[in-house]
Short mmCIF file of N, CA and C in Angstrom, two decimals:
data_model
loop_
_atom_site.label_atom_id
_atom_site.label_comp_id
_atom_site.label_asym_id
_atom_site.label_seq_id
_atom_site.Cartn_x
_atom_site.Cartn_y
_atom_site.Cartn_z
N MET P 1 0.81 -1.27 0.18
CA MET P 1 0.01 -0.14 -0.04
C MET P 1 0.62 1.22 -0.08
N GLY P 2 0.84 1.89 -1.10
CA GLY P 2 2.07 3.52 -0.78
C GLY P 2 1.12 4.67 -1.10
N LEU P 3 1.66 5.52 -1.29
CA LEU P 3 1.20 6.68 -0.46
C LEU P 3 1.12 7.40 -2.14
N GLY P 4 -0.24 8.41 -1.92
CA GLY P 4 -0.34 8.87 -3.10
C GLY P 4 -1.11 8.12 -3.83
N PRO P 5 -1.78 8.55 -5.34
CA PRO P 5 -2.60 8.30 -6.40
C PRO P 5 -2.03 6.32 -6.74
N SER P 6 -3.13 5.53 -7.13
CA SER P 6 -2.68 4.14 -7.92
C SER P 6 -2.29 4.23 -9.44
N ARG P 7 -1.82 3.47 -10.05
CA ARG P 7 -1.03 3.37 -11.33
C ARG P 7 -2.67 4.23 -12.10
N GLU P 8 -3.68 3.45 -11.63
CA GLU P 8 -4.98 3.95 -12.47
C GLU P 8 -5.84 5.14 -12.02
N ALA P 9 -4.93 5.56 -11.09
CA ALA P 9 -5.49 6.88 -11.20
C ALA P 9 -4.32 8.26 -12.13
N MET P 10 -2.89 7.50 -12.46
CA MET P 10 -2.04 8.69 -13.19
C MET P 10 -2.37 8.86 -14.71
N ASP P 11 -2.41 9.60 -15.24
CA ASP P 11 -1.98 9.78 -16.82
C ASP P 11 -0.57 8.92 -17.12
N GLY P 12 -0.50 9.48 -18.32
CA GLY P 12 0.56 8.64 -18.75
C GLY P 12 1.89 9.66 -18.87
N GLY P 13 1.60 10.84 -17.93
CA GLY P 13 2.77 11.69 -18.01
C GLY P 13 2.99 11.68 -16.29
N GLY P 14 2.36 10.92 -15.86
CA GLY P 14 3.00 10.60 -14.64
C GLY P 14 2.29 11.25 -13.56
N LEU P 15 1.17 12.35 -13.66
CA LEU P 15 0.07 13.49 -12.87
C LEU P 15 -0.99 12.80 -12.49
N PRO P 16 -1.59 12.87 -11.59
CA PRO P 16 -3.02 12.41 -11.33
C PRO P 16 -3.66 12.79 -12.19
N ALA P 17 -4.83 12.05 -12.32
CA ALA P 17 -5.79 12.44 -14.24
C ALA P 17 -6.31 13.77 -14.24
N GLY P 18 -6.67 14.07 -12.52
CA GLY P 18 -7.76 15.23 -12.56
C GLY P 18 -6.75 16.28 -12.58
N ARG P 19 -5.52 16.28 -12.37
CA ARG P 19 -4.80 17.69 -12.25
C ARG P 19 -4.22 17.63 -13.63
N ASN P 20 -4.14 16.66 -14.56
CA ASN P 20 -3.94 16.99 -15.87
C ASN P 20 -4.77 17.72 -16.72
N ALA P 21 -6.17 16.71 -16.64
CA ALA P 21 -7.24 17.36 -17.36
C ALA P 21 -7.48 19.19 -16.99
N ALA P 22 -7.28 19.47 -15.36
CA ALA P 22 -7.45 20.82 -15.17
C ALA P 22 -5.88 21.48 -15.61
N LEU P 23 -4.85 21.07 -15.65
CA LEU P 23 -3.39 21.82 -16.54
C LEU P 23 -4.27 22.00 -18.01
N THR P 24 -4.27 20.90 -18.63
CA THR P 24 -4.72 20.82 -19.90
C THR P 24 -5.71 22.05 -20.12
N ALA P 25 -7.03 22.32 -18.99
CA ALA P 25 -8.40 23.23 -19.67
C ALA P 25 -7.46 24.18 -19.53
N LEU P 26 -6.76 24.67 -18.11
CA LEU P 26 -6.10 26.43 -18.06
C LEU P 26 -5.34 26.73 -19.25
N PHE P 27 -4.67 25.45 -19.50
CA PHE P 27 -3.76 25.65 -21.17
C PHE P 27 -4.37 26.25 -22.24
N ALA P 28 -5.50 25.67 -22.35
CA ALA P 28 -6.58 25.70 -23.52
C ALA P 28 -6.77 27.70 -23.77
N ALA P 29 -7.49 27.61 -21.64
CA ALA P 29 -8.03 28.51 -21.88
C ALA P 29 -7.00 29.78 -21.95
N HIS P 30 -5.94 29.79 -21.48
CA HIS P 30 -5.57 31.05 -21.28
C HIS P 30 -4.20 31.35 -21.61
N TYR P 31 -3.46 30.25 -22.19
CA TYR P 31 -2.20 30.22 -22.99
C TYR P 31 -1.76 31.62 -23.54
N ARG P 32 -3.04 31.57 -24.75
CA ARG P 32 -3.05 33.05 -25.36
C ARG P 32 -2.45 34.39 -24.76
N GLY P 33 -3.53 34.15 -24.02
CA GLY P 33 -2.97 35.56 -23.69
C GLY P 33 -2.28 35.97 -22.07
N LEU P 34 -1.82 34.59 -21.68
CA LEU P 34 -0.55 34.97 -20.99
C LEU P 34 0.19 35.15 -21.29
N VAL P 35 0.70 34.77 -22.67
CA VAL P 35 1.48 35.02 -23.76
C VAL P 35 1.54 36.72 -23.79
N GLY P 36 0.57 36.93 -24.38
CA GLY P 36 0.06 38.31 -24.50
C GLY P 36 0.99 39.58 -23.47
N LEU P 37 0.09 38.77 -22.40
CA LEU P 37 0.47 39.32 -21.01
C LEU P 37 2.12 39.69 -21.44
N ALA P 38 2.62 38.48 -21.37
CA ALA P 38 4.68 38.41 -20.89
C ALA P 38 4.75 39.19 -21.93
N ARG P 39 4.46 38.66 -23.55
CA ARG P 39 5.25 40.33 -24.77
C ARG P 39 5.03 41.28 -24.43
N LEU P 40 3.87 41.98 -23.63
CA LEU P 40 3.55 43.06 -23.20
C LEU P 40 5.23 43.64 -22.33
N LEU P 41 5.07 42.79 -21.50
CA LEU P 41 6.35 43.28 -20.52
C LEU P 41 7.83 42.91 -20.96
N VAL P 42 7.51 42.14 -21.72
CA VAL P 42 9.29 41.45 -22.16
C VAL P 42 9.68 42.00 -23.50
N ASN P 43 8.59 42.28 -24.02
CA ASN P 43 8.77 42.77 -25.67
C ASN P 43 9.84 41.57 -26.47
N ASP P 44 9.40 40.71 -26.24
CA ASP P 44 10.13 39.29 -27.41
C ASP P 44 9.17 37.98 -27.28
N GLN P 45 8.42 37.75 -28.14
CA GLN P 45 8.01 36.75 -28.46
C GLN P 45 8.40 35.41 -27.88
N ALA P 46 9.66 35.15 -28.27
CA ALA P 46 9.99 33.77 -27.82
C ALA P 46 10.45 33.95 -26.52
N GLY P 47 10.85 34.83 -25.31
CA GLY P 47 10.98 35.16 -24.26
C GLY P 47 9.90 35.51 -23.30
N ALA P 48 8.77 35.28 -23.88
CA ALA P 48 7.30 35.78 -23.48
C ALA P 48 6.86 34.15 -23.43
N GLU P 49 6.81 33.29 -24.22
CA GLU P 49 6.36 31.69 -24.27
C GLU P 49 7.26 31.06 -23.34
N ASP P 50 8.46 31.61 -23.30
CA ASP P 50 9.37 31.07 -22.21
C ASP P 50 8.84 31.30 -20.80
N VAL P 51 8.44 32.06 -20.75
CA VAL P 51 7.76 32.88 -18.93
C VAL P 51 6.58 32.18 -18.85
N VAL P 52 5.65 31.89 -19.78
CA VAL P 52 4.63 31.03 -19.55
C VAL P 52 4.79 30.01 -19.71
N GLN P 53 5.76 29.18 -20.42
CA GLN P 53 5.70 27.82 -20.11
C GLN P 53 6.20 27.41 -18.22
N ASP P 54 7.34 27.82 -17.99
CA ASP P 54 7.68 28.15 -16.92
C ASP P 54 7.03 28.08 -15.94
N ALA P 55 5.93 29.48 -15.89
CA ALA P 55 4.72 29.75 -15.15
C ALA P 55 3.61 28.51 -14.88
N PHE P 56 3.62 27.63 -16.39
CA PHE P 56 2.94 26.68 -16.07
C PHE P 56 3.49 25.15 -15.50
N LEU P 57 4.93 25.53 -15.52
CA LEU P 57 5.77 24.29 -15.15
C LEU P 57 5.61 23.99 -13.35
N ALA P 58 5.37 25.47 -13.24
CA ALA P 58 5.52 25.99 -11.61
C ALA P 58 4.24 25.41 -10.69
N LEU P 59 3.22 25.67 -11.57
CA LEU P 59 2.05 25.81 -11.36
C LEU P 59 2.25 23.90 -11.08
N SER P 60 2.21 23.24 -12.28
CA SER P 60 2.52 22.08 -12.44
C SER P 60 2.99 20.87 -10.74
N ARG P 61 4.07 21.97 -10.76
CA ARG P 61 4.62 21.48 -9.20
C ARG P 61 4.12 21.69 -7.82
N ARG P 62 3.11 22.79 -8.10
CA ARG P 62 2.56 23.16 -7.13
C ARG P 62 1.50 22.96 -6.80
N TRP P 63 1.26 21.79 -7.54
CA TRP P 63 -0.75 21.89 -7.96
C TRP P 63 -1.75 21.67 -6.73
N GLY P 64 -0.66 20.33 -5.48
CA GLY P 64 -1.24 20.00 -4.71
C GLY P 64 -1.30 21.01 -2.86
N ARG P 65 -0.62 22.12 -3.38
CA ARG P 65 -0.77 22.86 -2.42
C ARG P 65 -1.13 24.34 -2.92
N LEU P 66 -2.29 24.21 -4.06
CA LEU P 66 -2.80 26.01 -4.36
C LEU P 66 -4.32 25.75 -3.56
N ARG P 67 -4.69 26.43 -2.44
CA ARG P 67 -5.45 26.56 -1.59
C ARG P 67 -6.47 26.19 -2.54
N ASP P 68 -6.67 27.21 -3.49
CA ASP P 68 -8.39 27.29 -4.16
C ASP P 68 -7.75 26.85 -5.62
N PRO P 69 -8.21 25.73 -6.77
CA PRO P 69 -8.12 25.45 -8.00
C PRO P 69 -8.91 26.74 -8.76
N VAL P 70 -9.41 27.44 -8.47
CA VAL P 70 -10.40 28.12 -8.75
C VAL P 70 -8.76 29.10 -9.56
N ALA P 71 -8.31 29.68 -8.17
CA ALA P 71 -7.48 30.63 -8.52
C ALA P 71 -6.46 30.40 -9.09
N ALA P 72 -6.26 29.19 -9.85
CA ALA P 72 -4.93 29.27 -10.36
C ALA P 72 -4.82 30.13 -11.58
N HIS P 73 -5.55 30.45 -12.43
CA HIS P 73 -5.39 31.34 -13.52
C HIS P 73 -4.84 32.80 -13.02
N ALA P 74 -5.30 33.20 -11.47
CA ALA P 74 -4.67 33.59 -11.09
C ALA P 74 -3.17 34.09 -10.52
N TYR P 75 -3.02 32.38 -10.27
CA TYR P 75 -1.58 32.29 -9.82
C TYR P 75 -0.31 32.63 -11.21
N LEU P 76 -1.35 31.96 -12.15
CA LEU P 76 -0.69 32.28 -13.19
C LEU P 76 -0.29 33.91 -13.59
N GLN P 77 -1.36 34.61 -13.66
CA GLN P 77 -1.17 35.77 -14.33
C GLN P 77 -0.09 36.44 -13.43
N ARG P 78 0.19 35.70 -11.51
CA ARG P 78 1.14 36.52 -11.07
C ARG P 78 2.57 36.19 -11.34
N SER P 79 2.46 34.73 -11.52
CA SER P 79 3.87 33.61 -11.97
C SER P 79 4.74 34.33 -13.30
N VAL P 80 3.37 34.46 -14.26
CA VAL P 80 3.86 35.33 -15.53
C VAL P 80 4.49 36.79 -15.67
N VAL P 81 4.10 37.61 -14.26
CA VAL P 81 4.25 39.30 -14.24
C VAL P 81 5.91 38.81 -13.50
N ASN P 82 5.64 38.08 -12.58
CA ASN P 82 7.18 38.05 -11.72
C ASN P 82 8.03 36.97 -12.31
N GLY P 83 7.67 35.93 -13.32
CA GLY P 83 9.23 35.83 -14.13
C GLY P 83 9.44 36.61 -15.42
N ALA P 84 8.12 37.60 -15.90
CA ALA P 84 9.11 38.32 -17.10
C ALA P 84 9.34 39.68 -16.43
N ARG P 85 9.59 39.91 -14.94
CA ARG P 85 10.01 41.00 -14.70
C ARG P 85 11.59 40.60 -13.98
N SER P 86 11.66 38.99 -13.67
CA SER P 86 13.07 38.95 -13.23
C SER P 86 13.91 38.24 -14.87
N ARG P 87 13.40 37.97 -15.65
CA ARG P 87 13.52 38.39 -17.12
C ARG P 87 14.55 39.67 -17.32
N LEU P 88 13.25 40.75 -17.24
CA LEU P 88 14.13 41.88 -17.43
C LEU P 88 15.08 42.23 -16.84
N ARG P 89 15.14 42.19 -15.50
CA ARG P 89 16.27 42.57 -14.51
C ARG P 89 17.41 41.77 -15.36
N ARG P 90 17.32 40.43 -15.45
CA ARG P 90 18.67 40.03 -15.71
C ARG P 90 19.17 39.99 -17.12
N SER P 91 18.20 40.67 -17.97
CA SER P 91 18.89 41.30 -19.32
C SER P 91 19.51 42.69 -19.03
N TYR P 92 18.92 43.63 -17.85
CA TYR P 92 19.66 44.64 -17.52
C TYR P 92 20.85 44.50 -17.31
N ALA P 93 21.20 43.53 -16.47
CA ALA P 93 21.85 43.13 -15.51
C ALA P 93 23.40 42.77 -16.43
N ARG P 94 22.91 42.17 -17.78
CA ARG P 94 23.61 41.68 -19.00
C ARG P 94 24.49 42.87 -19.58
N GLN P 95 23.45 43.86 -19.79
CA GLN P 95 23.47 44.90 -20.55
C GLN P 95 24.76 45.56 -19.98
N ARG P 96 24.92 45.62 -18.46
CA ARG P 96 25.86 46.54 -18.07
C ARG P 96 27.38 46.17 -18.04
#
């Protein structure tokens, strides 16, 4: 008897099936808008996509600690803004 979900409750990527479905739905619903937000902040399409991918990865890793799954979109928005700010700080530091 192990801890965590059974193999039957896991999806093909090793995530609990419900979490994977929720993340897939969030991605489908919000990816383009989040990339648009990041693009406004970093002024670079590829960099914006990287920031958003990092935000989704962070959310995936922290899903179990998310108090309210309904707040996942707000978490993603904040994560994108913070990631964009970090990317800009690194860019400015390299220019000095």
